[in-house]
PDB file of C-alpha atoms in Angstrom:
ATOM      1  CA  MET A  10      -0.046  -0.151  -0.044  1.00  0.00           C
ATOM      2  CA  GLU A  11       2.259   2.893  -1.215  1.00  0.00           C
ATOM      3  CA  LEU A  12       1.081   6.438  -1.525  1.00  0.00           C
ATOM      4  CA  GLY A  13       2.100   8.648  -4.524  1.00  0.00           C
ATOM      5  CA  ILE A  14       2.810  12.286  -4.381  1.00  0.00           C
ATOM      6  CA  ASN A  15      -0.817  12.994  -5.366  1.00  0.00           C
ATOM      7  CA  SER A  16      -2.611  10.026  -3.709  1.00  0.00           C
ATOM      8  CA  GLN A  17      -5.036  10.480  -0.520  1.00  0.00           C
ATOM      9  CA  PRO A  18      -4.500   8.004   2.252  1.00  0.00           C
ATOM     10  CA  THR A  19      -7.088   5.128   2.378  1.00  0.00           C
ATOM     11  CA  VAL A  20      -9.333   4.351   5.138  1.00  0.00           C
ATOM     12  CA  TYR A  21      -7.235   1.679   6.201  1.00  0.00           C
ATOM     13  CA  GLU A  22      -4.320   3.877   6.380  1.00  0.00           C
ATOM     14  CA  LYS A  23      -5.997   6.538   8.165  1.00  0.00           C
ATOM     15  CA  GLN A  24      -7.304   4.050  10.770  1.00  0.00           C
ATOM     16  CA  LEU A  25      -3.886   2.725  10.988  1.00  0.00           C
ATOM     17  CA  ILE A  26      -2.462   6.094  11.494  1.00  0.00           C
ATOM     18  CA  GLY A  27      -4.993   6.965  14.350  1.00  0.00           C
ATOM     19  CA  ILE A  28      -4.136   3.812  16.301  1.00  0.00           C
ATOM     20  CA  ILE A  29      -0.615   4.440  15.966  1.00  0.00           C
ATOM     21  CA  ARG A  30      -0.749   7.898  17.446  1.00  0.00           C
ATOM     22  CA  ARG A  31      -2.559   6.563  20.797  1.00  0.00           C
ATOM     23  CA  LEU A  32      -0.191   3.917  21.187  1.00  0.00           C
ATOM     24  CA  PRO A  33       2.783   4.224  23.619  1.00  0.00           C
ATOM     25  CA  GLU A  34       6.434   4.359  21.418  1.00  0.00           C
ATOM     26  CA  ASP A  35       7.046   0.814  22.374  1.00  0.00           C
ATOM     27  CA  ARG A  36       3.893  -0.512  20.809  1.00  0.00           C
ATOM     28  CA  VAL A  37       4.405   1.357  17.936  1.00  0.00           C
ATOM     29  CA  SER A  38       7.651  -0.097  17.159  1.00  0.00           C
ATOM     30  CA  GLN A  39       6.097  -3.623  17.607  1.00  0.00           C
ATOM     31  CA  VAL A  40       3.175  -2.555  15.124  1.00  0.00           C
ATOM     32  CA  ILE A  41       6.004  -1.515  12.704  1.00  0.00           C
ATOM     33  CA  ASP A  42       7.681  -5.073  13.220  1.00  0.00           C
ATOM     34  CA  PHE A  43       4.743  -6.922  12.606  1.00  0.00           C
ATOM     35  CA  ALA A  44       3.976  -4.700   9.252  1.00  0.00           C
ATOM     36  CA  LYS A  45       7.503  -5.734   8.251  1.00  0.00           C
ATOM     37  CA  PHE A  46       7.113  -9.233   9.145  1.00  0.00           C
ATOM     38  CA  LEU A  47       3.714  -9.057   6.979  1.00  0.00           C
ATOM     39  CA  GLU A  48       5.481  -7.257   4.154  1.00  0.00           C
ATOM     40  CA  PHE A  49       8.323  -9.976   4.226  1.00  0.00           C
ATOM     41  CA  GLN A  50       5.693 -12.710   3.635  1.00  0.00           C
ATOM     42  CA  ILE A  51       4.035 -11.060   0.771  1.00  0.00           C
ATOM     43  CA  ARG A  52       7.371 -10.386  -0.828  1.00  0.00           C
ATOM     44  CA  ASN A  53       8.401 -13.944  -0.473  1.00  0.00           C
ATOM     45  CA  VAL A  54       5.345 -16.012  -1.053  1.00  0.00           C
ATOM     46  CA  SER A  55       3.487 -14.028  -3.911  1.00  0.00           C
ATOM     47  CA  GLY A  56       3.418 -15.816  -7.001  1.00  0.00           C
ATOM     48  CA  LYS A  57       4.963 -19.013  -5.232  1.00  0.00           C
ATOM     49  CA  ARG A  58       3.357 -22.201  -3.630  1.00  0.00           C
ATOM     50  CA  ILE A  59       3.221 -21.875  -0.081  1.00  0.00           C
ATOM     51  CA  HIS A  60       3.310 -25.687   0.288  1.00  0.00           C
ATOM     52  CA  GLN A  61       4.586 -27.708  -2.200  1.00  0.00           C
ATOM     53  CA  ASN A  62       1.645 -29.704  -3.325  1.00  0.00           C
ATOM     54  CA  GLU A  63      -0.786 -26.866  -2.927  1.00  0.00           C
ATOM     55  CA  THR A  64      -2.019 -25.226  -6.232  1.00  0.00           C
ATOM     56  CA  GLU A  65      -3.046 -21.519  -6.235  1.00  0.00           C
ATOM     57  CA  GLN A  66      -6.820 -22.678  -6.326  1.00  0.00           C
ATOM     58  CA  GLU A  67      -6.389 -25.122  -3.245  1.00  0.00           C
ATOM     59  CA  ILE A  68      -5.105 -22.065  -1.435  1.00  0.00           C
ATOM     60  CA  ALA A  69      -7.658 -19.705  -2.444  1.00  0.00           C
ATOM     61  CA  GLU A  70     -10.185 -22.334  -1.421  1.00  0.00           C
ATOM     62  CA  GLU A  71      -8.711 -22.533   1.758  1.00  0.00           C
ATOM     63  CA  ASN A  72      -8.411 -18.977   2.619  1.00  0.00           C
ATOM     64  CA  ALA A  73     -12.116 -18.848   1.402  1.00  0.00           C
ATOM     65  CA  ARG A  74     -13.062 -21.383   4.209  1.00  0.00           C
ATOM     66  CA  TRP A  75     -10.955 -19.657   6.626  1.00  0.00           C
ATOM     67  CA  ASP A  76     -12.726 -16.213   5.711  1.00  0.00           C
ATOM     68  CA  THR A  77     -16.096 -17.883   6.051  1.00  0.00           C
ATOM     69  CA  LEU A  78     -15.222 -19.350   9.665  1.00  0.00           C
ATOM     70  CA  LEU A  79     -13.690 -16.016  10.846  1.00  0.00           C
ATOM     71  CA  ALA A  80     -17.179 -14.251   9.954  1.00  0.00           C
ATOM     72  CA  THR A  81     -19.145 -15.915  12.354  1.00  0.00           C
ATOM     73  CA  ASP A  82     -20.179 -14.494  15.759  1.00  0.00           C
ATOM     74  CA  GLU A  83     -18.719 -17.606  17.538  1.00  0.00           C
ATOM     75  CA  SER A  84     -15.239 -17.180  15.892  1.00  0.00           C
ATOM     76  CA  GLN A  85     -15.101 -13.350  16.784  1.00  0.00           C
ATOM     77  CA  ARG A  86     -15.876 -14.054  20.468  1.00  0.00           C
ATOM     78  CA  LEU A  87     -13.112 -16.516  20.408  1.00  0.00           C
ATOM     79  CA  LEU A  88     -11.122 -13.875  18.876  1.00  0.00           C
ATOM     80  CA  GLU A  89     -11.689 -11.493  21.480  1.00  0.00           C
ATOM     81  CA  LYS A  90     -11.116 -13.950  24.240  1.00  0.00           C
ATOM     82  CA  MET A  91      -7.649 -14.906  22.884  1.00  0.00           C
ATOM     83  CA  ALA A  92      -7.024 -10.886  22.436  1.00  0.00           C
ATOM     84  CA  ASP A  93      -8.168 -10.388  25.987  1.00  0.00           C
ATOM     85  CA  GLU A  94      -5.888 -13.367  27.377  1.00  0.00           C
ATOM     86  CA  ALA A  95      -2.821 -12.299  25.287  1.00  0.00           C
ATOM     87  CA  LEU A  96      -3.408  -8.525  26.819  1.00  0.00           C
ATOM     88  CA  ALA A  97      -3.314  -9.904  30.419  1.00  0.00           C
ATOM     89  CA  GLU A  98      -0.109 -11.673  29.828  1.00  0.00           C
ATOM     90  CA  ILE A  99       1.456  -8.515  28.482  1.00  0.00           C
ATOM     91  CA  GLN A 100       0.052  -6.704  31.354  1.00  0.00           C
ATOM     92  CA  ALA A 101       1.620  -9.249  33.805  1.00  0.00           C
ATOM     93  CA  GLY A 102       4.909  -9.216  32.086  1.00  0.00           C
ATOM     94  CA  LYS A 103       4.538 -12.757  30.735  1.00  0.00           C
ATOM     95  CA  SER A 104       5.349 -11.821  27.216  1.00  0.00           C
ATOM     96  CA  SER A 105       8.244 -10.472  25.349  1.00  0.00           C
ATOM     97  CA  PRO A 106       8.114  -8.304  22.205  1.00  0.00           C
ATOM     98  CA  MET A 107       8.469 -10.006  18.647  1.00  0.00           C
ATOM     99  CA  ILE A 108      11.670  -8.534  16.956  1.00  0.00           C
ATOM    100  CA  PHE A 109      12.598  -9.042  13.513  1.00  0.00           C
ATOM    101  CA  ASN A 110      15.959  -9.220  11.750  1.00  0.00           C
ATOM    102  CA  GLU A 111      16.942  -7.476   8.542  1.00  0.00           C
ATOM    103  CA  LYS A 112      15.384 -10.381   6.540  1.00  0.00           C
ATOM    104  CA  GLY A 113      12.124 -10.366   8.129  1.00  0.00           C
ATOM    105  CA  ARG A 114      12.688 -13.150  10.401  1.00  0.00           C
ATOM    106  CA  LEU A 115      11.626 -13.628  14.069  1.00  0.00           C
ATOM    107  CA  ARG A 116      14.904 -13.100  15.943  1.00  0.00           C
ATOM    108  CA  GLN A 117      15.455 -16.155  18.225  1.00  0.00           C
ATOM    109  CA  GLY A 118      16.276 -15.485  21.930  1.00  0.00           C
TER     110      GLY A 118
END
């Protein structure tokens, strides 16, 4: 999602900027790290098979199944519960930030 000189920000860009402006600095760096991770995935997976034996159609069908599943009220409640649990772990100091190297891979230890 690149902005050209004459481009207007999209709704997603505006939403993301609003979120980032409300976050503490350490959380902003986590958002940036995660965005770099996603960018790396797209760059290295686009046009390639994710798994050796899967076709692009099989991948698209699987993604459609996930989209359908995640659109249900039950899955949204479960995702909210998982987010609450993750937030509780963060607040309790039981988690550590995800740090990625220059190649977009998660650093170990």
